[in-house]
mmCIF file of C-alpha atoms in Angstrom:
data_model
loop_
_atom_site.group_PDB
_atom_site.id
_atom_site.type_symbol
_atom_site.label_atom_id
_atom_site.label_comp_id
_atom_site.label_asym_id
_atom_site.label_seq_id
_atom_site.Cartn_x
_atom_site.Cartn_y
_atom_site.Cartn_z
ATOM 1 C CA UNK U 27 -266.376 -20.062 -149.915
ATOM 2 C CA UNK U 28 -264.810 -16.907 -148.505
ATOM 3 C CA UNK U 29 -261.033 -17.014 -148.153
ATOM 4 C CA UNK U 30 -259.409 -16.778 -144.535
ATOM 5 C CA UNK U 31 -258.071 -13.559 -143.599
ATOM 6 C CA UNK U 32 -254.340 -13.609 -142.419
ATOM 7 C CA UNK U 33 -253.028 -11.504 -139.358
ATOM 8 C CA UNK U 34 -249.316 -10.654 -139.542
ATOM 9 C CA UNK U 35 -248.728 -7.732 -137.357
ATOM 10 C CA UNK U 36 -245.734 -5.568 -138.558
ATOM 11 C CA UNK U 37 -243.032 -6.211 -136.231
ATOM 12 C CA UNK U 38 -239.700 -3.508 -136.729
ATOM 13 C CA UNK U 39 -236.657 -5.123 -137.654
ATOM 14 C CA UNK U 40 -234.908 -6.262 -135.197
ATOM 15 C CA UNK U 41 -231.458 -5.604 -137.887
ATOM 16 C CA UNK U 42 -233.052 -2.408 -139.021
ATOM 17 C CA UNK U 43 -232.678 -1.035 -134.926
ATOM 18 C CA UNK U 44 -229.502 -2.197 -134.849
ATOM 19 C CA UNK U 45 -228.081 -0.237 -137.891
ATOM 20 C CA UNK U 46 -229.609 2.728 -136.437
ATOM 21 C CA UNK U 47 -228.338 2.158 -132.988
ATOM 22 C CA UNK U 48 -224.891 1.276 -134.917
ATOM 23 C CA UNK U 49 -224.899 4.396 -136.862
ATOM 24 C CA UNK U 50 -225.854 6.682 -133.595
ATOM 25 C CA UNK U 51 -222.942 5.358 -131.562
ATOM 26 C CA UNK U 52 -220.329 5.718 -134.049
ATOM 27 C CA UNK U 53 -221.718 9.236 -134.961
ATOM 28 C CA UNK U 54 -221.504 10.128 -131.467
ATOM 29 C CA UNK U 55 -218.158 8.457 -130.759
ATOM 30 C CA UNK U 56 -215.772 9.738 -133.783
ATOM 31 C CA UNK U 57 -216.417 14.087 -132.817
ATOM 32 C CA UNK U 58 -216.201 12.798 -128.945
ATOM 33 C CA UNK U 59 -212.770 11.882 -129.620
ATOM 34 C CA UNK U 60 -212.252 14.267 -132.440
ATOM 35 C CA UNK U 61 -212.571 17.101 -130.159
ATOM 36 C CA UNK U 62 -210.519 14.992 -127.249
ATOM 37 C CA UNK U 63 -207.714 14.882 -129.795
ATOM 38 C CA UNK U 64 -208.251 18.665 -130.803
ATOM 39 C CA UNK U 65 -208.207 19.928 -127.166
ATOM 40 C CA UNK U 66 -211.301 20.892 -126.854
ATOM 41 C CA UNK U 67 -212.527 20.198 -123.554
ATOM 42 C CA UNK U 68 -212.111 17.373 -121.482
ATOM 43 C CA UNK U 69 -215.378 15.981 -121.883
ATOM 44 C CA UNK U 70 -216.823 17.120 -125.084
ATOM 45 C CA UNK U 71 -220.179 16.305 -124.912
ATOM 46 C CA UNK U 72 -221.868 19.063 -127.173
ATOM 47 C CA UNK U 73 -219.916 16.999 -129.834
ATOM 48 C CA UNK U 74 -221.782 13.896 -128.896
ATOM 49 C CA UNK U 75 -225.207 15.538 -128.438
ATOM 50 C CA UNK U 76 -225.815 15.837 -132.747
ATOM 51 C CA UNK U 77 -226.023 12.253 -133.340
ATOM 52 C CA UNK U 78 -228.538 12.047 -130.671
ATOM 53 C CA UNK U 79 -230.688 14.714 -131.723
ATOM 54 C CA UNK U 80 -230.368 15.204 -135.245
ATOM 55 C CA UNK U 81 -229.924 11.912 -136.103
ATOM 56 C CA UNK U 82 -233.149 10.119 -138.081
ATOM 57 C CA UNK U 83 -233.923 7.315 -139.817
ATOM 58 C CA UNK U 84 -234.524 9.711 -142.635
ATOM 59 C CA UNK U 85 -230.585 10.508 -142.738
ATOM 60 C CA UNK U 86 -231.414 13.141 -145.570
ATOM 61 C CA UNK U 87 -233.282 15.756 -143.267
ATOM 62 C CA UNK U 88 -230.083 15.986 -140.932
ATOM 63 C CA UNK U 89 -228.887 18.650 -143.318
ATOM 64 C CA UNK U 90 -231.867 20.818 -142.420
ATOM 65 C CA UNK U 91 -232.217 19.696 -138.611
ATOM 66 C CA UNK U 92 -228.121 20.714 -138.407
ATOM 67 C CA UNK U 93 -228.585 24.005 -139.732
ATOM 68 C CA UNK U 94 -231.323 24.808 -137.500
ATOM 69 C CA UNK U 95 -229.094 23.968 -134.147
ATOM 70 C CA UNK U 96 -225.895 25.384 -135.186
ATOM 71 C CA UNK U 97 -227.835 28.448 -135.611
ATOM 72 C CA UNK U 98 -229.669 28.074 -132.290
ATOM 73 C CA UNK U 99 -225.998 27.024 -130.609
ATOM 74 C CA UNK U 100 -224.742 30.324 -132.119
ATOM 75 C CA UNK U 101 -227.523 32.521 -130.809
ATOM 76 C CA UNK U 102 -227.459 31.128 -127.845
ATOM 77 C CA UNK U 103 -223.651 31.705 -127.481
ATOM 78 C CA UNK U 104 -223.591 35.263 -128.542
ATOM 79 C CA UNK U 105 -226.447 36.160 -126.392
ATOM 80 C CA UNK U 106 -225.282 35.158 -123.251
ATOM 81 C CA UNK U 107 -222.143 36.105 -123.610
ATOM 82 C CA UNK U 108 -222.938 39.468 -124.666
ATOM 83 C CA UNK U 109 -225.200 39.152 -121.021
ATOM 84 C CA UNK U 110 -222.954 38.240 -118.414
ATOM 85 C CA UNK U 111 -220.122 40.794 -120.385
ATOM 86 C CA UNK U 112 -222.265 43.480 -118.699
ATOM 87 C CA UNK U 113 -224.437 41.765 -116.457
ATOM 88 C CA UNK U 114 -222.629 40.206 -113.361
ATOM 89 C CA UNK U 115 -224.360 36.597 -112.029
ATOM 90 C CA UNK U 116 -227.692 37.191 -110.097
ATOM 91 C CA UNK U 117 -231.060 36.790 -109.844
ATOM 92 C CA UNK U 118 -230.981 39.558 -112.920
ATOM 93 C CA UNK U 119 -228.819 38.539 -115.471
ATOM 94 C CA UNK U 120 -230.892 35.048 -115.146
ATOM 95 C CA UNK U 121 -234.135 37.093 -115.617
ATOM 96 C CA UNK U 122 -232.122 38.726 -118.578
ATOM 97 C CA UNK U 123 -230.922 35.358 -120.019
ATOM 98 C CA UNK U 124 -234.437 33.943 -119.987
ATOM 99 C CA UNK U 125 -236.581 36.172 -121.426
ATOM 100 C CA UNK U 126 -233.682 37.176 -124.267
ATOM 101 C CA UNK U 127 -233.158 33.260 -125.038
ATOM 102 C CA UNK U 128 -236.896 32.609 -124.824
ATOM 103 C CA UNK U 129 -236.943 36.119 -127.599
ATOM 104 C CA UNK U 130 -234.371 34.193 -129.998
ATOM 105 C CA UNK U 131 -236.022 30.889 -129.204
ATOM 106 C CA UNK U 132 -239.026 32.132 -131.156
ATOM 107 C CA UNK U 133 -237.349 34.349 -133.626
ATOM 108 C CA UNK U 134 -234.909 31.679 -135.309
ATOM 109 C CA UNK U 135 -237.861 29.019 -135.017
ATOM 110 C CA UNK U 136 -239.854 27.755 -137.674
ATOM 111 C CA UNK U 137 -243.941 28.306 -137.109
ATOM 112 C CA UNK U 138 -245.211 26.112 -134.409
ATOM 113 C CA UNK U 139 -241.497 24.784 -133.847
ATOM 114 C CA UNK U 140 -239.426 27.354 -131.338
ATOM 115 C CA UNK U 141 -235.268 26.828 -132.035
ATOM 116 C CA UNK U 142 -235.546 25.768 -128.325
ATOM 117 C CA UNK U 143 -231.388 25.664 -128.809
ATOM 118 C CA UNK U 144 -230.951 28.875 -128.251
ATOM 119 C CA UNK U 145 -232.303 28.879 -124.763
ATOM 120 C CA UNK U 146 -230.495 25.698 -124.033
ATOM 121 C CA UNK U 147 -227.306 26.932 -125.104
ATOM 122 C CA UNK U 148 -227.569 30.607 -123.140
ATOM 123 C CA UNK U 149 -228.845 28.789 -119.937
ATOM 124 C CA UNK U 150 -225.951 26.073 -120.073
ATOM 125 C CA UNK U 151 -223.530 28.555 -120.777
ATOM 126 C CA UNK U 152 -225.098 30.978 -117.877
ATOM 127 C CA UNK U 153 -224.600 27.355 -115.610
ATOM 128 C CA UNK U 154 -221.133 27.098 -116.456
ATOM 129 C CA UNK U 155 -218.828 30.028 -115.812
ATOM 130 C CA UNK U 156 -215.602 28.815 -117.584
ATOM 131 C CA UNK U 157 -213.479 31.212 -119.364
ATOM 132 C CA UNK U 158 -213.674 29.692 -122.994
ATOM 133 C CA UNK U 159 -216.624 27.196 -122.535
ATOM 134 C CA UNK U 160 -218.967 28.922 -124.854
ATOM 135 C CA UNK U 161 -216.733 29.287 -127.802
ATOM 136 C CA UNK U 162 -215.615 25.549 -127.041
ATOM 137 C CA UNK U 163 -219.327 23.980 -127.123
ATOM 138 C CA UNK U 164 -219.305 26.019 -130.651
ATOM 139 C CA UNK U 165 -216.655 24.205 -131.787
ATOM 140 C CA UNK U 166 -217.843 20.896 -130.544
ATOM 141 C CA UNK U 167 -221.239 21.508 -131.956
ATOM 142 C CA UNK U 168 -219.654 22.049 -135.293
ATOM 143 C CA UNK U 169 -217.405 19.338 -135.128
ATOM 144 C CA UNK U 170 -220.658 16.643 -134.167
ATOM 145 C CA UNK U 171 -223.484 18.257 -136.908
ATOM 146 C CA UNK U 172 -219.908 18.089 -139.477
ATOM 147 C CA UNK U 173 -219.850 14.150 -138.410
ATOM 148 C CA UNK U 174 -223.204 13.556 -138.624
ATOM 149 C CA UNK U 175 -223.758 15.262 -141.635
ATOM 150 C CA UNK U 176 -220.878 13.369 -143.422
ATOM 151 C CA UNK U 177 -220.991 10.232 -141.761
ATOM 152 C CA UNK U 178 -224.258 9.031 -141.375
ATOM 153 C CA UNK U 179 -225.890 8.843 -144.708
ATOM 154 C CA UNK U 180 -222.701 6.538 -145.321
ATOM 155 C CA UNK U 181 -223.418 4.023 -142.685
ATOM 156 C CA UNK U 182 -226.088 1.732 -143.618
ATOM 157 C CA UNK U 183 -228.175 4.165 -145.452
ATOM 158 C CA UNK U 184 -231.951 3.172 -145.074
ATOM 159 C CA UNK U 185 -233.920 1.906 -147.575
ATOM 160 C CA UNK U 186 -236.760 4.133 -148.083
ATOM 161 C CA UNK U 187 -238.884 2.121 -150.733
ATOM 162 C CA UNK U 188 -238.199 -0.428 -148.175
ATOM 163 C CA UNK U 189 -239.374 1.417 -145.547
ATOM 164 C CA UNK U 190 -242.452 2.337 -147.855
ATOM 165 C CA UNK U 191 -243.319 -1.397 -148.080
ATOM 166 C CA UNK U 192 -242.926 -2.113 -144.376
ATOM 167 C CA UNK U 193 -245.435 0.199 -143.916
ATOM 168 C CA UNK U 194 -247.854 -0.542 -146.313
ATOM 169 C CA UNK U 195 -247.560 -3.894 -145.071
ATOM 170 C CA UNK U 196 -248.058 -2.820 -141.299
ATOM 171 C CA UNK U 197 -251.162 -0.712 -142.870
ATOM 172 C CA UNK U 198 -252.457 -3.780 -144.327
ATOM 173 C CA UNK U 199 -252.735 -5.633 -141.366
ATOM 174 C CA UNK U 200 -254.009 -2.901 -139.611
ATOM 175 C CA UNK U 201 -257.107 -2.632 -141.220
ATOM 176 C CA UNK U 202 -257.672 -6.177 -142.029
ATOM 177 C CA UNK U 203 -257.882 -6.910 -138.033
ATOM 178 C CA UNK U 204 -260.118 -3.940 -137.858
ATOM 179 C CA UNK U 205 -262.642 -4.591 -140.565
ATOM 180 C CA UNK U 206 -262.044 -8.015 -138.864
ATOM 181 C CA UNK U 207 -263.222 -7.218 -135.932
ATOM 182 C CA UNK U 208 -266.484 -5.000 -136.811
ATOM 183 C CA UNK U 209 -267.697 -8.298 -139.516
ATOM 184 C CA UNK U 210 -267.663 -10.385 -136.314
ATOM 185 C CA UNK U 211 -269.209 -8.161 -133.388
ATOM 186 C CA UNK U 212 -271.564 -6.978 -136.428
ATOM 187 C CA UNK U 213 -272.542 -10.884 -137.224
ATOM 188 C CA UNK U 214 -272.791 -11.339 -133.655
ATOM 189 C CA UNK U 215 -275.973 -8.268 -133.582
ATOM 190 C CA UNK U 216 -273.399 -6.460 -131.134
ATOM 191 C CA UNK U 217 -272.154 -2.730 -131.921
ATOM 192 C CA UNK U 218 -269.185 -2.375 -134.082
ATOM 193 C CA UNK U 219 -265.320 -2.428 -133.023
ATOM 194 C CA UNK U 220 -264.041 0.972 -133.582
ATOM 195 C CA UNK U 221 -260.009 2.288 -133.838
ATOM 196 C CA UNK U 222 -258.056 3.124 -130.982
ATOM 197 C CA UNK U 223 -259.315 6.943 -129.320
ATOM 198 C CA UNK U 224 -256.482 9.725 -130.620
ATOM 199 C CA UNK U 225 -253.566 9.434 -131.330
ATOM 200 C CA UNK U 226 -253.099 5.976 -131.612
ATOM 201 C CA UNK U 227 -256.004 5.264 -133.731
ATOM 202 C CA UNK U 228 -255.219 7.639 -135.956
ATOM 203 C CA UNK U 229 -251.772 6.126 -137.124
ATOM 204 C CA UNK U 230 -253.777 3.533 -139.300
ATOM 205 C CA UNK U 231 -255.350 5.957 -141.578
ATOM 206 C CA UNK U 232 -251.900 8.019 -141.248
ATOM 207 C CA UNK U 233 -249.576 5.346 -142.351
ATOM 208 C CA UNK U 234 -250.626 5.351 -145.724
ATOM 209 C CA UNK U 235 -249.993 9.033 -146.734
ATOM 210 C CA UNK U 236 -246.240 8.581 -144.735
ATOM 211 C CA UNK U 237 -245.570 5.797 -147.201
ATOM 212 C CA UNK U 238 -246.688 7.442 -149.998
ATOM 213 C CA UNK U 239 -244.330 10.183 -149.564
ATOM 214 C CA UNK U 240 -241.597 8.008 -148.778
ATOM 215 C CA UNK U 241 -241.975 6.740 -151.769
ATOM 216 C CA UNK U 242 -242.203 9.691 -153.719
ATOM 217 C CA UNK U 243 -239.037 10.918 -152.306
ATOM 218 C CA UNK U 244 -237.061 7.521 -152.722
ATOM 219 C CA UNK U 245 -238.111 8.200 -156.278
ATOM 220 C CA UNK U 246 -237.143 11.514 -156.847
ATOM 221 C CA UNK U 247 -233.755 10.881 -154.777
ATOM 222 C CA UNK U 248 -233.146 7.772 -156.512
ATOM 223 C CA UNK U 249 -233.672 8.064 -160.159
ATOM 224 C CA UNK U 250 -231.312 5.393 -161.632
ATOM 225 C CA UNK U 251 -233.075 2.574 -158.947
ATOM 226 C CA UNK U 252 -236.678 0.549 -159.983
ATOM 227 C CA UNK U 253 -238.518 0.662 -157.149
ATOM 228 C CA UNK U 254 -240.314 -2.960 -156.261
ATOM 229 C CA UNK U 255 -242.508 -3.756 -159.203
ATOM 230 C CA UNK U 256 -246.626 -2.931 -157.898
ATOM 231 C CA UNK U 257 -245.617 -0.800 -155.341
ATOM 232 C CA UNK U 258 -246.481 2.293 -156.418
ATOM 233 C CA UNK U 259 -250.077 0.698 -157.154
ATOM 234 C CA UNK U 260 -250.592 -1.034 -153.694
ATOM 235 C CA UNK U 261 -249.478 2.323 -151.809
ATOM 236 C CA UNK U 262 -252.040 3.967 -154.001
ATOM 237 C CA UNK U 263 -254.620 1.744 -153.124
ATOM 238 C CA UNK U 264 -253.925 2.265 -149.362
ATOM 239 C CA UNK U 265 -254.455 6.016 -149.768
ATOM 240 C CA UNK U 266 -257.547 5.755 -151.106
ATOM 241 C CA UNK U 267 -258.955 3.038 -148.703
ATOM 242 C CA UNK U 268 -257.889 4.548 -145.615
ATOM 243 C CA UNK U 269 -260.325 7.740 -146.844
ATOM 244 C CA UNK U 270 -263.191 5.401 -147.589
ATOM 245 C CA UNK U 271 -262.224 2.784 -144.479
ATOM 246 C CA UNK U 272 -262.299 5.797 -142.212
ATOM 247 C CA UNK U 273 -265.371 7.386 -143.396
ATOM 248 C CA UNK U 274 -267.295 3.595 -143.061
ATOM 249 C CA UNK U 275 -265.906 2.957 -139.813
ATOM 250 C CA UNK U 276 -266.964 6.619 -138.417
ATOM 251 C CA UNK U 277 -270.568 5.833 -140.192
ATOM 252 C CA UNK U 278 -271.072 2.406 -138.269
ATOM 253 C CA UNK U 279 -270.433 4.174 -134.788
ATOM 254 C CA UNK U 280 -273.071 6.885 -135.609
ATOM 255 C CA UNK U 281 -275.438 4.243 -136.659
ATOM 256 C CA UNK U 282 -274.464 2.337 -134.145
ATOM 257 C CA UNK U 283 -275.790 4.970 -131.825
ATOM 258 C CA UNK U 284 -279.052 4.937 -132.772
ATOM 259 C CA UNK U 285 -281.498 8.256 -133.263
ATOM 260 C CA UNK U 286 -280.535 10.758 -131.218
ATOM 261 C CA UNK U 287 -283.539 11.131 -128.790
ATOM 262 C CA UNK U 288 -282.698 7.300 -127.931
ATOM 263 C CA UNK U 289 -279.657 7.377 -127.194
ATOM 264 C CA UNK U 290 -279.578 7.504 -123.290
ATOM 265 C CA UNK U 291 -281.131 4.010 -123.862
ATOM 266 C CA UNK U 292 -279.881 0.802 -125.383
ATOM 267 C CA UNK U 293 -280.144 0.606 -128.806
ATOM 268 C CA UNK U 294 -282.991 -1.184 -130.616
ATOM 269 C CA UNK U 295 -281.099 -4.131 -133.169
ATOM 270 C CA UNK U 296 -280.208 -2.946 -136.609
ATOM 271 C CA UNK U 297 -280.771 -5.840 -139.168
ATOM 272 C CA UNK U 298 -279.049 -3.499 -141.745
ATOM 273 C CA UNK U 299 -275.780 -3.010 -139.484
ATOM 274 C CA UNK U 300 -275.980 -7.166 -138.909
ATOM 275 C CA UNK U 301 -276.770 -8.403 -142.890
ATOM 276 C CA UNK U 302 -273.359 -5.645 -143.747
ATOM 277 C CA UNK U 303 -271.049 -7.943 -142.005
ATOM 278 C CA UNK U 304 -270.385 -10.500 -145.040
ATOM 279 C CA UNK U 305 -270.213 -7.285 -147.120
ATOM 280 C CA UNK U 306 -267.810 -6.013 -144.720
ATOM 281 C CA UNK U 307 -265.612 -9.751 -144.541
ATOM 282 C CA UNK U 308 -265.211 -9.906 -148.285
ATOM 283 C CA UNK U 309 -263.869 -6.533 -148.729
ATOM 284 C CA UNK U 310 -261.533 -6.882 -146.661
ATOM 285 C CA UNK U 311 -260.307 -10.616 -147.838
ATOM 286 C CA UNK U 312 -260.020 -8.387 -151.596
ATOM 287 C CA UNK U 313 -258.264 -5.728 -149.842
ATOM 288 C CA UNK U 314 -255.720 -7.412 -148.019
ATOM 289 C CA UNK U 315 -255.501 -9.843 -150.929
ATOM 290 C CA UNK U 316 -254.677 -6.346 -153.729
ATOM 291 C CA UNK U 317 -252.317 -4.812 -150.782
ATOM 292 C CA UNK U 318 -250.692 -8.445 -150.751
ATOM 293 C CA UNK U 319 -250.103 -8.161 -154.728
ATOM 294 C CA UNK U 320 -252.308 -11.139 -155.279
ATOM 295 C CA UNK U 321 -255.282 -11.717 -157.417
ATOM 296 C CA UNK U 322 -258.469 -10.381 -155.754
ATOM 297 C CA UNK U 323 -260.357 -10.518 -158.836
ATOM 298 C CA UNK U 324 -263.041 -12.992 -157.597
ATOM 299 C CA UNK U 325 -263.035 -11.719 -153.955
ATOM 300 C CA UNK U 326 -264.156 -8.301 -155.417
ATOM 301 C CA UNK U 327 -267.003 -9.778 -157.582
ATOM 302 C CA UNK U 328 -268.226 -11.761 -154.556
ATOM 303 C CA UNK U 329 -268.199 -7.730 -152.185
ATOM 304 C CA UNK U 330 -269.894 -6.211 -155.217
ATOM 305 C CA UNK U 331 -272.539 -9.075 -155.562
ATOM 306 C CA UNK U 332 -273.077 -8.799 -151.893
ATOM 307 C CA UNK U 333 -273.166 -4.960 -152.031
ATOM 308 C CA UNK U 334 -275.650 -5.451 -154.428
ATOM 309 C CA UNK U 335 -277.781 -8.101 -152.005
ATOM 310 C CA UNK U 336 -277.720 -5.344 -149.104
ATOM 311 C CA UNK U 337 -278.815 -2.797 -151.302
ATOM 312 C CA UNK U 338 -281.976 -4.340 -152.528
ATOM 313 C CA UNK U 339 -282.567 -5.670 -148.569
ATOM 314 C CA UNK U 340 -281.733 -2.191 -147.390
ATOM 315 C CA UNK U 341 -282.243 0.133 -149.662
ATOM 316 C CA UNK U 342 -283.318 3.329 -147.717
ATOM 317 C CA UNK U 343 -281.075 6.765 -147.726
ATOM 318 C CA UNK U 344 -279.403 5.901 -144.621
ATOM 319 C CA UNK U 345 -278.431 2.442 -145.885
ATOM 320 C CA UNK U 346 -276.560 3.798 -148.768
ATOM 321 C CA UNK U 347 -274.788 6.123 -146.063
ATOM 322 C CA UNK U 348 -274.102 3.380 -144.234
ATOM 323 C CA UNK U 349 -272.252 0.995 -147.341
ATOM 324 C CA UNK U 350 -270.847 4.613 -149.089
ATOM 325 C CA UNK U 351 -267.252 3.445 -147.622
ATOM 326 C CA UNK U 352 -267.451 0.252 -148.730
ATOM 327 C CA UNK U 353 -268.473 1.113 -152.402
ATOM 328 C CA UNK U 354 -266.058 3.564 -152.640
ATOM 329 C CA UNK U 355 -263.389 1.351 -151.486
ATOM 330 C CA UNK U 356 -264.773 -1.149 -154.487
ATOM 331 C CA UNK U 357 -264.094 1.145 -156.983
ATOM 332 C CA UNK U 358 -260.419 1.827 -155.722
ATOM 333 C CA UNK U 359 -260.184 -2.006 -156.101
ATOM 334 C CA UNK U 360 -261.331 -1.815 -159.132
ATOM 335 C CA UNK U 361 -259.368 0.959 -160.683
ATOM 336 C CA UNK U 362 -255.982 -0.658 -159.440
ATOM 337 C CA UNK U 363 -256.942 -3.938 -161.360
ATOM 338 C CA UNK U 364 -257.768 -2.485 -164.440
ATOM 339 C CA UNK U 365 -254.219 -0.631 -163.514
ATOM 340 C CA UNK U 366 -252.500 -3.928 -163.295
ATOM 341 C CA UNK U 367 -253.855 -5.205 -166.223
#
């Protein structure tokens, strides 16, 4: 008898958005009153303004993310400076501010990501006419990307193999309700359940990658910690699943379809889309089972023997399109149990 699949949606920790909401209010609070004690300003808020945008959950890319808006801070201070040295404040200098900023904006960004802090920073600065202001939000900048910087990696540092698994897990169940889904609107001769239109369907095939290279840099990072034993394994399998899942699931809404010169009517029954649905239910119960870390040995006999049982019923070119996924994804099974073995 086939096993019962188990929905557990991934949920985020409830603790794990409360260290990060912990670590962005102290890393805004300690250069606010940093810079109060220095003299600064009176309300520092550039020095506040790091934590909040630099800030990630991936604590090791604030390095790069700091660099890149001191330098835009910088630019943006020089420039308009330089501006309203010569320019006095009209309709003009504004112009001049604007298309200059937008200039740097573009010239310190990265491809396909303008330093948009360099127009921010010239058309605060242009906002507020205070002798000293731009040479104090420098400072302030400097002393919030320092604090963030330091400080955050330090407080409650995330757990990036950790992270890895909450993904895989939220993966998991992802595609289990899916495949789910398309066994029982298949069994019931209606057309299959597809993902979510763009973007949000495409975070389920998505995830996996992310969580690969998670892991990858946890590893690299961290080269005196084991990561969780069969991790590495289960992340792999998700890779290669969410290729062959995908490719299935876009196969089933093409056949699902019907011939082209039929489509503006409804769609004569497919007995090869309804007989897949036990094919369909049993890979996923091995899937979800190998993703688990549990034996799936005798689920993935049972999907091959049925794989087999379509093919002989349906054994036409566009039938073997049709269960290419699913093969595919048989083998991956199969190559991470002989791995665990």
């Amino acid at each position: 008898m086939p096993g019962t699949l188990a929905f557990d949606p991934h949920v985020p920790s409830v603790g794990s958005g409360l260290r990060s909401g912990a670590r962005l209010v102290i890393c805004a609070a300690v250069p606010w009153y940093l810079c109060l004690w220095w003299g600064t300003s009176t309300a520092p808020v550039p020095a506040a303004l790091p934590a909040v945008l630099i800030l990630r959950e991936d604590v090791y890319a604030a390095p790069r993310l700091a660099w890149e808006r001191l330098l835009g801070v910088f630019a943006g201070v020089v420039l308009s400076t330089l501006l309203l040295g010569r320019l006095p404040a009209s309709s003009l200098s504004f112009l001049a501010v604007l298309v200059f900023g937008c200039a740097g904006m573009y010239l310190l960004g990265r491809p396909g990501s303008p330093n948009q802090q360099v127009l921010i920073t010239a058309l605060m600065i242009y906002a507020t006419a205070l002798p000293g202001y731009p040479w104090a939000r420098l400072a302030e900048t400097l002393v919030g990307i320092a604090v963030v910087v330091l400080l955050g990696p330090l407080l409650w540092p995330p757990d990036p193999y950790r992270s890895a698994a909450e993904g895989l897990d939220a993966y998991r169940a992802g595609i289990v309700r899916l495949l789910d889904a398309v066994a029982g609107r298949l069994a019931r001769g209606g057309p299959p359940a597809a993902p979510d239109p763009l973007p949000e369907g495409a975070r389920l095939w998505l995830r996996p990658p992310a969580c690969r290279a998670a892991f990858d840099r946890a590893a690299h990072r961290r080269r005196t910690r084991t990561p969780p034993q069969g991790l590495d394994g289960r992340l792999e399998l998700a890779a290669r699943s969410a290729v062959t899942l995908q490719c299935f699931t876009q196969e089933l809404q093409v056949r699902a379809r019907g011939p082209a010169p039929d489509r503006s009517a409804a769609p004569a029954p497919d007995p090869a889309l309804r007989d897949i649905a036990p094919l369909v239910r049993s890979t996923a119960l091995a899937l979800d089972a190998a993703l688990r870390g549990e034996e799936f040995a005798a689920e993935l006999d049972r999907a091959r023997g049925l794989d087999l049982a379509h093919r002989s019923a349906h054994p036409t070119r566009h039938d073997a399109v049709l269960r290419a996924g699913l093969h595919l994804t048989h083998e991956a099974l199969g190559d991470h149990l002989a791995a665990r073995c």
